[in-house]
Coordinates of C-alpha atoms in Angstrom, one line a residue:
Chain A
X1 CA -35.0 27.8 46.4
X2 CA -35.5 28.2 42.8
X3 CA -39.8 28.9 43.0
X4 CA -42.4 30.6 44.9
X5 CA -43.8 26.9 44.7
X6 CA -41.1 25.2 45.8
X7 CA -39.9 27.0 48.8
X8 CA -43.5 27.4 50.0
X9 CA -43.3 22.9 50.2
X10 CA -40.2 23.5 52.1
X11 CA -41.6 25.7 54.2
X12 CA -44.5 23.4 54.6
X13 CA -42.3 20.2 55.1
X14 CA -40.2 22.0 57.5
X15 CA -42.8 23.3 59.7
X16 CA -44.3 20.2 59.5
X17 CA -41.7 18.0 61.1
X18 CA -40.8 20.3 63.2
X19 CA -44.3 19.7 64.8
X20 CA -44.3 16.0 64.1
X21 CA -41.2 16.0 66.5
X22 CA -42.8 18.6 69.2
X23 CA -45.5 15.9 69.1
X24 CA -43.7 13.0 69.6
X25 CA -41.9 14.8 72.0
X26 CA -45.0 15.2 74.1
X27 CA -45.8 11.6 74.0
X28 CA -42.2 11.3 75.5
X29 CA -42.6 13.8 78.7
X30 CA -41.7 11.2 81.1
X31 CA -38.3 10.2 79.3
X32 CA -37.8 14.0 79.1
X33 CA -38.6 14.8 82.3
X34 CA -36.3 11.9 83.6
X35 CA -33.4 13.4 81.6
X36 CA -34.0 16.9 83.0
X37 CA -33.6 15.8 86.2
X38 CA -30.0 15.8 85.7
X39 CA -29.7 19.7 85.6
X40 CA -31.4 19.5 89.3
X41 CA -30.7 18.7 92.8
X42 CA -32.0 19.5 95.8
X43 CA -30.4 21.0 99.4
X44 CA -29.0 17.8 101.4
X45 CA -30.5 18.6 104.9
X46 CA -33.3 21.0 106.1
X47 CA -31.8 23.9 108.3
X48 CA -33.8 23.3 111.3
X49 CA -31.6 19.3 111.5
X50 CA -28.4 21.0 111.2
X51 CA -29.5 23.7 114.0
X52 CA -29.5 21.2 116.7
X53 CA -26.4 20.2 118.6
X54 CA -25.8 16.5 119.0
X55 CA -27.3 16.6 122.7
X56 CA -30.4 17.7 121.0
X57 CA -30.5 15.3 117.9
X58 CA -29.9 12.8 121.0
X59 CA -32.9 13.7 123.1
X60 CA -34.4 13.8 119.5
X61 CA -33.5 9.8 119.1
X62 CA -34.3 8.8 122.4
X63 CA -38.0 10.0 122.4
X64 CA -38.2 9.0 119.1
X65 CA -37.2 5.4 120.0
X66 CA -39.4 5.5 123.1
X67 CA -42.8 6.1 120.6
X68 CA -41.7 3.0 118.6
X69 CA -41.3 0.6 121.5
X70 CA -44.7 2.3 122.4
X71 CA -46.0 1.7 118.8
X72 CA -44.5 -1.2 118.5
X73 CA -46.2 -2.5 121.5
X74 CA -49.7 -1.4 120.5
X75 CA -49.3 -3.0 116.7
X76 CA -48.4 -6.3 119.2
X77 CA -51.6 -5.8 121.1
X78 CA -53.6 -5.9 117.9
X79 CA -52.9 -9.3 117.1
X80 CA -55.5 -12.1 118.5
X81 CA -54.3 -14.0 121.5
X82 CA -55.8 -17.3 120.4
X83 CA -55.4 -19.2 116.9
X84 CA -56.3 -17.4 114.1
X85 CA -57.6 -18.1 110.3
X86 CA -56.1 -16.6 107.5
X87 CA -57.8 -17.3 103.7
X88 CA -56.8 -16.3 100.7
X89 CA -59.5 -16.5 98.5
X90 CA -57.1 -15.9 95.2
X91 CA -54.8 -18.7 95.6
X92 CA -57.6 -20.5 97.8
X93 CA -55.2 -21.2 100.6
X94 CA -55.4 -21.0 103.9
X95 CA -52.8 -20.4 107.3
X96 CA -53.9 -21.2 110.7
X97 CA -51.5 -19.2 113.1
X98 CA -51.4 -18.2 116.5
X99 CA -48.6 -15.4 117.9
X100 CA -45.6 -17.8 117.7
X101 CA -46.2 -19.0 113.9
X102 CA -47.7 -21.4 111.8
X103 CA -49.9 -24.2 113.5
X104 CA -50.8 -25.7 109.6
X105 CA -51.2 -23.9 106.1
X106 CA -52.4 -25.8 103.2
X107 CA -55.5 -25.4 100.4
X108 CA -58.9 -24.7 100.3
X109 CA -61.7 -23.6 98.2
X110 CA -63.2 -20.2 98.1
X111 CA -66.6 -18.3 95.9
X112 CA -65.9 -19.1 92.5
X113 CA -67.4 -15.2 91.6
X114 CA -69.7 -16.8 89.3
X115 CA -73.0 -14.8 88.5
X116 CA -75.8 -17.3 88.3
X117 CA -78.7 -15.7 86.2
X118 CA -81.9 -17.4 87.0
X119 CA -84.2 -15.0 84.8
X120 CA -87.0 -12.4 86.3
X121 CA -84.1 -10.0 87.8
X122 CA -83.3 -13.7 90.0
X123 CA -79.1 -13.6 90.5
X124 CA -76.6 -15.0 93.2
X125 CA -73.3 -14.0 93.0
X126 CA -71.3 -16.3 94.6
X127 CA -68.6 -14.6 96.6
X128 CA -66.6 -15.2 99.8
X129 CA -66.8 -12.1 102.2
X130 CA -63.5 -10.2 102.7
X131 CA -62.8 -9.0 106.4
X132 CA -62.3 -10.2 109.5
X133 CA -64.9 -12.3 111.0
X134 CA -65.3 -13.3 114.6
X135 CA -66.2 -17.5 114.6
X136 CA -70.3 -17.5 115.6
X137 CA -70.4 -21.0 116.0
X138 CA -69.2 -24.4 115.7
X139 CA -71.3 -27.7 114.4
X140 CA -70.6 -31.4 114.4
X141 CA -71.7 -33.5 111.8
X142 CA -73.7 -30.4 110.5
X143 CA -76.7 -30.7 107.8
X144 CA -76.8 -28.1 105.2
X145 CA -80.1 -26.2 104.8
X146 CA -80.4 -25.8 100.9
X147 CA -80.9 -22.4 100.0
X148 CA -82.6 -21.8 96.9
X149 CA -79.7 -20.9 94.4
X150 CA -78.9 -24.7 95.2
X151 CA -82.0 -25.8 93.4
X152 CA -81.8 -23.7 90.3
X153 CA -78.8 -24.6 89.7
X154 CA -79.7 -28.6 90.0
X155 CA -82.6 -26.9 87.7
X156 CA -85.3 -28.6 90.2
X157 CA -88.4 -27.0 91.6
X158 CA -87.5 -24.9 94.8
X159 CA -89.4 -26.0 97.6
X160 CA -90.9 -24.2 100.5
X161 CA -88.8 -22.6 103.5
X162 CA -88.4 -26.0 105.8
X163 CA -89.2 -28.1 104.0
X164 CA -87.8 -31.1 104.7
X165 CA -86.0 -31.6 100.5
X166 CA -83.9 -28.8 101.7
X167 CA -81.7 -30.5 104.3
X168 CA -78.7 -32.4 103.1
X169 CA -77.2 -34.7 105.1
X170 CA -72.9 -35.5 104.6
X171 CA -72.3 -32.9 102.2
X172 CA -70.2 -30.4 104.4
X173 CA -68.1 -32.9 106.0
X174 CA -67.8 -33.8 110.0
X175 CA -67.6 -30.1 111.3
X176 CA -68.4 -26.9 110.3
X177 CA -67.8 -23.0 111.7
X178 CA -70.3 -20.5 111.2
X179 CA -69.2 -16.8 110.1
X180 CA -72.7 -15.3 109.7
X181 CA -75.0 -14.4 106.8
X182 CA -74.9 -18.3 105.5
X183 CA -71.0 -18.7 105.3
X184 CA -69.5 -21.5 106.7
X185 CA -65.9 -23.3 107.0
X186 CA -66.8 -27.0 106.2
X187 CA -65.4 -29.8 104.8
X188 CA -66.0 -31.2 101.1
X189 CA -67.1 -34.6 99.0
X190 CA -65.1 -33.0 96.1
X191 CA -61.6 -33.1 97.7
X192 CA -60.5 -33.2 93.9
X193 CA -61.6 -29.4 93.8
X194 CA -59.6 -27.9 96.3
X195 CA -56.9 -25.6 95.7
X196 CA -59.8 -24.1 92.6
X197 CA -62.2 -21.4 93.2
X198 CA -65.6 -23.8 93.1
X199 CA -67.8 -22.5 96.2
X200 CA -71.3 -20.9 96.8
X201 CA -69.1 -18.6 99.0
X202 CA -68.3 -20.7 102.0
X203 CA -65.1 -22.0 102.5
X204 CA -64.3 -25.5 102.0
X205 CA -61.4 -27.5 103.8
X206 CA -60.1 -30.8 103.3
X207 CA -61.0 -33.7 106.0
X208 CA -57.6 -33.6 108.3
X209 CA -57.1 -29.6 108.2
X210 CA -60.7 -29.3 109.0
X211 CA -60.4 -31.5 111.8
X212 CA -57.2 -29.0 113.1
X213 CA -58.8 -26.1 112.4
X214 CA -61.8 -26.8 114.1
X215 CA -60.3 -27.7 117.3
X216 CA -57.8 -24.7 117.4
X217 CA -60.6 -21.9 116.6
X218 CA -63.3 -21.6 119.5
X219 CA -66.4 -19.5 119.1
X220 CA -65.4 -15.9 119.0
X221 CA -61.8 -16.5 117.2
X222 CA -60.6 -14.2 114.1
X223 CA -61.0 -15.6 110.8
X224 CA -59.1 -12.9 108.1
X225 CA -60.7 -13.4 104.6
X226 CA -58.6 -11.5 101.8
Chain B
X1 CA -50.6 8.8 48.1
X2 CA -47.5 8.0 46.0
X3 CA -48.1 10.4 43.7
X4 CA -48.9 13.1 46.2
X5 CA -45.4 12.3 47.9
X6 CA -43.4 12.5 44.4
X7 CA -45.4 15.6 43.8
X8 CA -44.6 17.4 47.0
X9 CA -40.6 15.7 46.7
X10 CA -40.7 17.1 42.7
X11 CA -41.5 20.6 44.3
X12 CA -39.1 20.7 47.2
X13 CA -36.2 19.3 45.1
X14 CA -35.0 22.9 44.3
X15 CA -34.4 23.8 48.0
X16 CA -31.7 20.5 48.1
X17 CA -29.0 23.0 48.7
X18 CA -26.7 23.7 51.4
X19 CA -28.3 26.0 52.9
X20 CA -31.8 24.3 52.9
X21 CA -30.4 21.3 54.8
X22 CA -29.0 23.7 57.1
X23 CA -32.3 25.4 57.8
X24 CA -34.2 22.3 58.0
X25 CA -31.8 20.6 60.2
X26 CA -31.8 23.6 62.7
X27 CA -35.8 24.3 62.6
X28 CA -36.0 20.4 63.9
X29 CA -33.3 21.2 66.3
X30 CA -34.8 24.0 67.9
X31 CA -38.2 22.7 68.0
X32 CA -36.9 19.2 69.8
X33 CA -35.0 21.7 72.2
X34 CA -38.0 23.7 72.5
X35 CA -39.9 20.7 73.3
X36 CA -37.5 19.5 75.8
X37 CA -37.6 22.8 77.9
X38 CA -41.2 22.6 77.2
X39 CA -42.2 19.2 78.2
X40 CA -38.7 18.6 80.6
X41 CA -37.2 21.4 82.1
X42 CA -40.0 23.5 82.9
X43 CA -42.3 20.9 84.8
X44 CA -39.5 19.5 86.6
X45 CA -37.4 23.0 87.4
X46 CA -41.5 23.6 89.2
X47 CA -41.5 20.8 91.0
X48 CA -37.9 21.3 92.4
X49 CA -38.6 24.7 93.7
X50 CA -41.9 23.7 94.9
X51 CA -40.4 21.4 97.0
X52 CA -37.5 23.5 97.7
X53 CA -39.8 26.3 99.0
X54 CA -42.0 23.6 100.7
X55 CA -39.6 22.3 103.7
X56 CA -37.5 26.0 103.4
X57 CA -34.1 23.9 103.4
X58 CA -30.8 26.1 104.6
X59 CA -28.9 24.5 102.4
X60 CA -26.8 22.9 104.4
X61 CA -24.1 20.5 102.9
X62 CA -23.4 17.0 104.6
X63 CA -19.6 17.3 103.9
X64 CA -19.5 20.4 106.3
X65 CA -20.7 18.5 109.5
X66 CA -18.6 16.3 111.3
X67 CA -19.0 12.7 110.1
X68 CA -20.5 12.1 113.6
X69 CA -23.5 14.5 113.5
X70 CA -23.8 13.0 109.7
X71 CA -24.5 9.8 111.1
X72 CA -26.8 11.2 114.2
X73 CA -28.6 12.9 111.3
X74 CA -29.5 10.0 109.3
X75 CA -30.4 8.2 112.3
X76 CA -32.7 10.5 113.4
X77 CA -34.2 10.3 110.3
X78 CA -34.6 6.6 109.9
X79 CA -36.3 6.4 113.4
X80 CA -38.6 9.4 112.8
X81 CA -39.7 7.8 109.3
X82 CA -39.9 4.7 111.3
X83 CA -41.9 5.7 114.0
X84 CA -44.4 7.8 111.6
X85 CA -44.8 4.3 109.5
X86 CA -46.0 2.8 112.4
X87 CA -48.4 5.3 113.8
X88 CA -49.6 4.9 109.9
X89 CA -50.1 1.4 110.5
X90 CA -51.7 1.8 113.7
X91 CA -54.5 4.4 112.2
X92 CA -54.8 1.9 109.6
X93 CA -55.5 -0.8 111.8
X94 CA -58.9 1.2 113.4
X95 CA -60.2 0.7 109.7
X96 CA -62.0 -2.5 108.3
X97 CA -59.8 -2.3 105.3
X98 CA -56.9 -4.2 103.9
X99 CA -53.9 -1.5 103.2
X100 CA -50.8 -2.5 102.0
X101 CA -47.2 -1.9 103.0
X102 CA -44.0 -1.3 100.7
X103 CA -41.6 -2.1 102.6
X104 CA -38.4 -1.5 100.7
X105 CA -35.7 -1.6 103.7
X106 CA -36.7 -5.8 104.1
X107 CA -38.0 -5.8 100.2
X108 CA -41.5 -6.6 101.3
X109 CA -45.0 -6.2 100.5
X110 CA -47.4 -6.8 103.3
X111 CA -51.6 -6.7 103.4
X112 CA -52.8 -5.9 106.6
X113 CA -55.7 -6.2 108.2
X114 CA -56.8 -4.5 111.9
X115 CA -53.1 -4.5 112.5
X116 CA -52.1 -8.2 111.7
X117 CA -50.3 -9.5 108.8
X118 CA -51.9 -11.5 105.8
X119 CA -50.0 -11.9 103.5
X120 CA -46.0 -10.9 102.7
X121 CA -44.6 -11.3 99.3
X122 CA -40.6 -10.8 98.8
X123 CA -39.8 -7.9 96.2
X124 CA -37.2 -8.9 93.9
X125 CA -36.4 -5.9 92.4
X126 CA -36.9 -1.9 93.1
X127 CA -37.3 1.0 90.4
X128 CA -37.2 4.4 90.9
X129 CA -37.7 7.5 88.9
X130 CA -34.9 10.2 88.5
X131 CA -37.2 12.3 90.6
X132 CA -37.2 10.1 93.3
X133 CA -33.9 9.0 93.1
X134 CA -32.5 12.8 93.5
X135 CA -34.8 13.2 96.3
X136 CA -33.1 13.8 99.8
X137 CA -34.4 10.9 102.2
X138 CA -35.6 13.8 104.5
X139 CA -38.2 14.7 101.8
X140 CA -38.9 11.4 101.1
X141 CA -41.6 11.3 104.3
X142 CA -43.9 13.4 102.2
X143 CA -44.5 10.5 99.7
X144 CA -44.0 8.0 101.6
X145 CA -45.4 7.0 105.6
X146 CA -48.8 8.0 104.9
X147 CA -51.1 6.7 105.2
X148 CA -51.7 7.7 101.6
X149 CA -55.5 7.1 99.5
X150 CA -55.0 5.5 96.2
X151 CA -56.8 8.1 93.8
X152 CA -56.4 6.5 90.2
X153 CA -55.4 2.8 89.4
X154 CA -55.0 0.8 86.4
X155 CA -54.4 -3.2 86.6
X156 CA -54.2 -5.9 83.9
X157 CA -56.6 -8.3 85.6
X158 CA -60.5 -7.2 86.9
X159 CA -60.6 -6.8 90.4
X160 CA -63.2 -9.0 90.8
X161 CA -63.7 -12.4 88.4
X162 CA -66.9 -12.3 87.7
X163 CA -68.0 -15.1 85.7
X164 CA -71.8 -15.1 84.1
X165 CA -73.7 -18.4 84.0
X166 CA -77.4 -18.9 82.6
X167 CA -78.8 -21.5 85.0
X168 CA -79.5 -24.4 83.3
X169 CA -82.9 -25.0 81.6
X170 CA -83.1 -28.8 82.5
X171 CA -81.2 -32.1 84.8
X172 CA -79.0 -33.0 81.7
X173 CA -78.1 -29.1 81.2
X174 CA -77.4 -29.2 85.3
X175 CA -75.0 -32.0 85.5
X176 CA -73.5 -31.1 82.7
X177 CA -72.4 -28.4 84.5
X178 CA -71.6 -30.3 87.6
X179 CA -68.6 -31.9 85.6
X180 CA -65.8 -29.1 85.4
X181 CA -66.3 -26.0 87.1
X182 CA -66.2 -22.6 85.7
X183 CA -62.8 -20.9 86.2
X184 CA -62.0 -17.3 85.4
X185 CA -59.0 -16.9 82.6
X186 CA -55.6 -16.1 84.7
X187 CA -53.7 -12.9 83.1
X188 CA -50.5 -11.1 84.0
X189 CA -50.6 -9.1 86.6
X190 CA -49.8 -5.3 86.0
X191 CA -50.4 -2.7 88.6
X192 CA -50.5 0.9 88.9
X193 CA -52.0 3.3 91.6
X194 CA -51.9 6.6 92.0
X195 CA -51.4 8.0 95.7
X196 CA -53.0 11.3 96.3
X197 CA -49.7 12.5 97.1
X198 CA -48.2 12.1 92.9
X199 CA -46.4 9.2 93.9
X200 CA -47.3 6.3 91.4
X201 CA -46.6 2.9 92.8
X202 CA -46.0 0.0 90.0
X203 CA -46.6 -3.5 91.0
X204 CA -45.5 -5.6 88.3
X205 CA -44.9 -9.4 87.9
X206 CA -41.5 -10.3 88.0
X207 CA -41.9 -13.4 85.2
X208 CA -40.9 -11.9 81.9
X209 CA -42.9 -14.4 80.0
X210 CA -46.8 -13.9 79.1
X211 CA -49.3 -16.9 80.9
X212 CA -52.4 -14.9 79.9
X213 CA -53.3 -13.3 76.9
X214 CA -51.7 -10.5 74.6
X215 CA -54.6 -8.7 74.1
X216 CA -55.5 -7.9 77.9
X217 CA -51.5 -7.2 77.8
X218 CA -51.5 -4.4 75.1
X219 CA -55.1 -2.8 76.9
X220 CA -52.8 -2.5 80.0
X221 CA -49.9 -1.1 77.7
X222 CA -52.3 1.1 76.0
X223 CA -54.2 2.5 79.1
X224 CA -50.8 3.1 80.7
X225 CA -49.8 5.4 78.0
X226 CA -53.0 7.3 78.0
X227 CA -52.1 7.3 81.8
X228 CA -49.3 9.5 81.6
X229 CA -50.6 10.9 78.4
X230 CA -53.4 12.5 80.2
X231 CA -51.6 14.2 83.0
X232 CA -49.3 16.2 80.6
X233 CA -52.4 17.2 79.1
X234 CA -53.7 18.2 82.6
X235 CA -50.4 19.9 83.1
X236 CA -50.6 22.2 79.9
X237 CA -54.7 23.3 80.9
X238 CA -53.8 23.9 84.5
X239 CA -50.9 25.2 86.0
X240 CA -52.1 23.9 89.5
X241 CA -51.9 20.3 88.2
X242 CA -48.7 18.1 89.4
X243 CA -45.9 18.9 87.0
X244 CA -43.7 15.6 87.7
X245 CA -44.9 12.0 89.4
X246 CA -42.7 10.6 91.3
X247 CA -42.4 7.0 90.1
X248 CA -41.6 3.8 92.2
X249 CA -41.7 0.3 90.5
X250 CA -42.2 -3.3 92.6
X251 CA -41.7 -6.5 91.1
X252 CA -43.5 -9.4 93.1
X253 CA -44.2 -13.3 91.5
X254 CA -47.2 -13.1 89.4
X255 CA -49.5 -15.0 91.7
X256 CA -48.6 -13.4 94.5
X257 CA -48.9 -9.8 92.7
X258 CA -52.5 -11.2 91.9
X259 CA -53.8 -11.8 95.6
X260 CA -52.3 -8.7 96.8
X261 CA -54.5 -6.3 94.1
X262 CA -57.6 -8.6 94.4
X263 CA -57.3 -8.7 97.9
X264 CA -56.9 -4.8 98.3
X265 CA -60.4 -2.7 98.3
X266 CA -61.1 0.2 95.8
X267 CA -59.1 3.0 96.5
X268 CA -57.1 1.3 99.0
X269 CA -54.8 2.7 101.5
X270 CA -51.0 2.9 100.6
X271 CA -47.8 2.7 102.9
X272 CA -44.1 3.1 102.0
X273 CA -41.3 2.5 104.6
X274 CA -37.3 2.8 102.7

């Protein structure tokens, strides 16, 4: 260090690396906190295990095992008797089921999540409901009642609440199950969109597993929408 | 810039000796080992004794007890674990939301609803942290069983794909749109959630390659950083702040990864049976 000036730069430069690397070092906790774990260990069993004789630890098991059958049973109990739905509304697939497996599984179409902005504060998301839902009802041949999203979207005048315009005759297929709030299970004209997230929120099946579904689910059975 | 650098390397060319070197080299070895005990040691020597004070272990070793009370142990163990995951499940199932289930003894995870299964997807590969590697199985129960709240996430794809149309202004506008429907843009699926409990739970797709796009990619990468980032900042203002999370990576098929997040509610419900 020949000058004031020059070992005040190496000071400088020294100092200044030296934080550098304390900062990067921060960035890097979790690395240095994995490698510190290998100065650490912890005890292998808690004192008030090892305290118990064998006869105890036995009792111990056995009561233990007793609450799971007893668990176990009560998970059982939880699941419907009858055929139930299951939806997937991200891979738009659906399983019908009952206790002993798979009755059919195949595709579907669920709420495409798209926001429709009509203007004036007017919007319709267009969702399928997650849950479970209990089946309120099941039509044949059923007419859809055109709600009035339908008609701004076909950009045509909406008309009155009744009015006759509004019913649509074909368009959900030969059966349909009613969930509540509007949603329905029903069948399709555009079988080409199954398997693609297209709907107003109802569920949409093809012709043949409509057909199965709808004779396996009876008013009141679980449909699980996830 | 250049010439500020050959300026500052003009001035600090005298202290090229020996003995410069060896100060320099030594300063950046003490503050890196500074740093480590800092940023490493400390945190994780807390979290040790924490735990350590926490469940008052005897310190008893395995390799004193006779193999058969070893093996009575660890069967006690399993079944309590057991039975508290299922008394988990069953408060879970009195809620009308979808909770998931790690299970890592069949490499599964589960959504389920009211008590019945939706959906399973196999795991095909398991990480854990150092931390929870090194932790006796007997202590695992406090992170894991739960039922544990999810109290920070982070994910690569929204939860929900919201995608904004204008309605149309006329017919022709209208079936236009009847043509091809609108589809939200499909993007690797990256998953983190913080359990109230310190326990971070990474779902990751197990595909190496990229289907979506980079950018949503390196916003995951970058938010994942400031994750960990911000709770060793938290650590360093307070001292009651978690000093180590306990890490546990899934891997799951992208798809599959993606109905399980989508499908889960905000600040969902987490189980873990091992």
């Amino acid at each position: 260090m020949k000058d004031n000036h020059s070992k005040t730069a190496f000071i400088l430069v020294t100092v200044f690396t030296a934080v550098a690397s304390i900062l990067f070092s921060f960035r890097k906790s979790e690395n240095m906190k994995e490698l510190s774990y290998i100065f650490y260990s912890y005890p292998p069993v808690p004192g008030h295990y090892v305290s118990k004789d064998s006869l105890e630890l036995e009792k111990l098991l056995k009561n233990t095992e007793r609450r799971i059958t007893a668990s176990l049973r009560r998970l059982e109990n939880l699941l419907p008797y009858g055929p139930y739905l299951i939806i997937n509304t991200t891979q738009n697939k659906f399983v019908l089921r009952n206790r002993k497996g798979v009755i059919r599984e195949g595709i579907c179409s669920t709420g495409s999540y798209v926001l429709l902005d009509a203007g004036d504060g007017k919007q319709w998301m267009f969702k399928t409901p997650k849950g479970m839902f209990p089946i309120l009802g099941k039509i044949v041949d059923p007419i859809w009642n055109k709600p009035d999203w339908a008609f701004v979207e076909e950009s045509l005048p909406i008309p009155p609440r009744n009015h006759p315009d509004r019913l649509e005759y074909g368009t959900l297929g030969d059966y349909a199950l009613t969930l509540g709030d509007g949603y329905l299970i029903h069948g399709t004209l555009y079988q080409r969109f199954l398997g693609l997230p297209v709907t107003h929120g109802c569920v949409r099946l093809g012709d043949q597993d409509l057909e199965v579904v709808f004779k396996n689910l009876n008013v009141g059975s679980r449909v699980y929408i996830f | 810039m250049k010439n500020n650098l050959t300026m500052l390397f003009s001035k600090i060319k005298g202290s090229f000796t020996t003995k410069g070197v060896v100060i320099f080299v030594s300063v950046q070895l003490m503050a890196i080992i500074a740093a480590f005990i800092l940023f490493g040691i400390i945190p994780v020597g807390n979290e040790v004794s924490k735990i350590t004070k926490q469940f008052n272990p005897e310190g008893v070793s395995e390799n004193k007890l006779p193999q058969e009370k070893v093996a009575l142990l660890e069967r006690v163990r399993d079944r309590e674990h057991y039975e508290s995951v299922l008394k988990s499940a069953l408060l879970l199932s009195k809620t009308d939301s979808i909770s998931l289930l790690i299970d890592l003894k069949d490499s599964l995870a589960i959504l389920s609803l009211k008590g019945v299964s939706l959906f399973q997807s196999k795991i095909s590969e398991i990480e854990f942290n150092q931390g929870l590697k090194k932790l006796p199985v007997y202590l695992r129960d406090s992170l894991y069983s739960g039922p544990f709240p999810v109290k920070k996430e982070l994910a690569s794809i929204e939860k929900f794909p919201v995608v904004i149309k204008k309605a149309p202004k006329d017919t022709t506008e209208a079936s236009a749109d009847d043509a091809a429907p609108i589809l939200p843009i499909q993007n690797d699926v990256f998953v983190l959630f913080l359990l109230d409990n310190n326990l971070v739970i990474e779902i990751n797709q197990q595909e190496h390659d990229l289907a979506g796009s980079k950018r949503a990619y390196r916003n995951f990468k970058a938010n994942y950083s400031r994750f960990f980032r911000d709770h060793n900042f938290a650590l360093i203002k307070d001292k009651n702040a978690p000093s180590y999370l306990y890490r546990l990576k899934i891997f799951i098929p992208r798809e599959e990864a993606r109905s399980i997040y989508r499908a889960l509610p905000i600040k969902p419900y987490v189980l873990v049976r091992y």
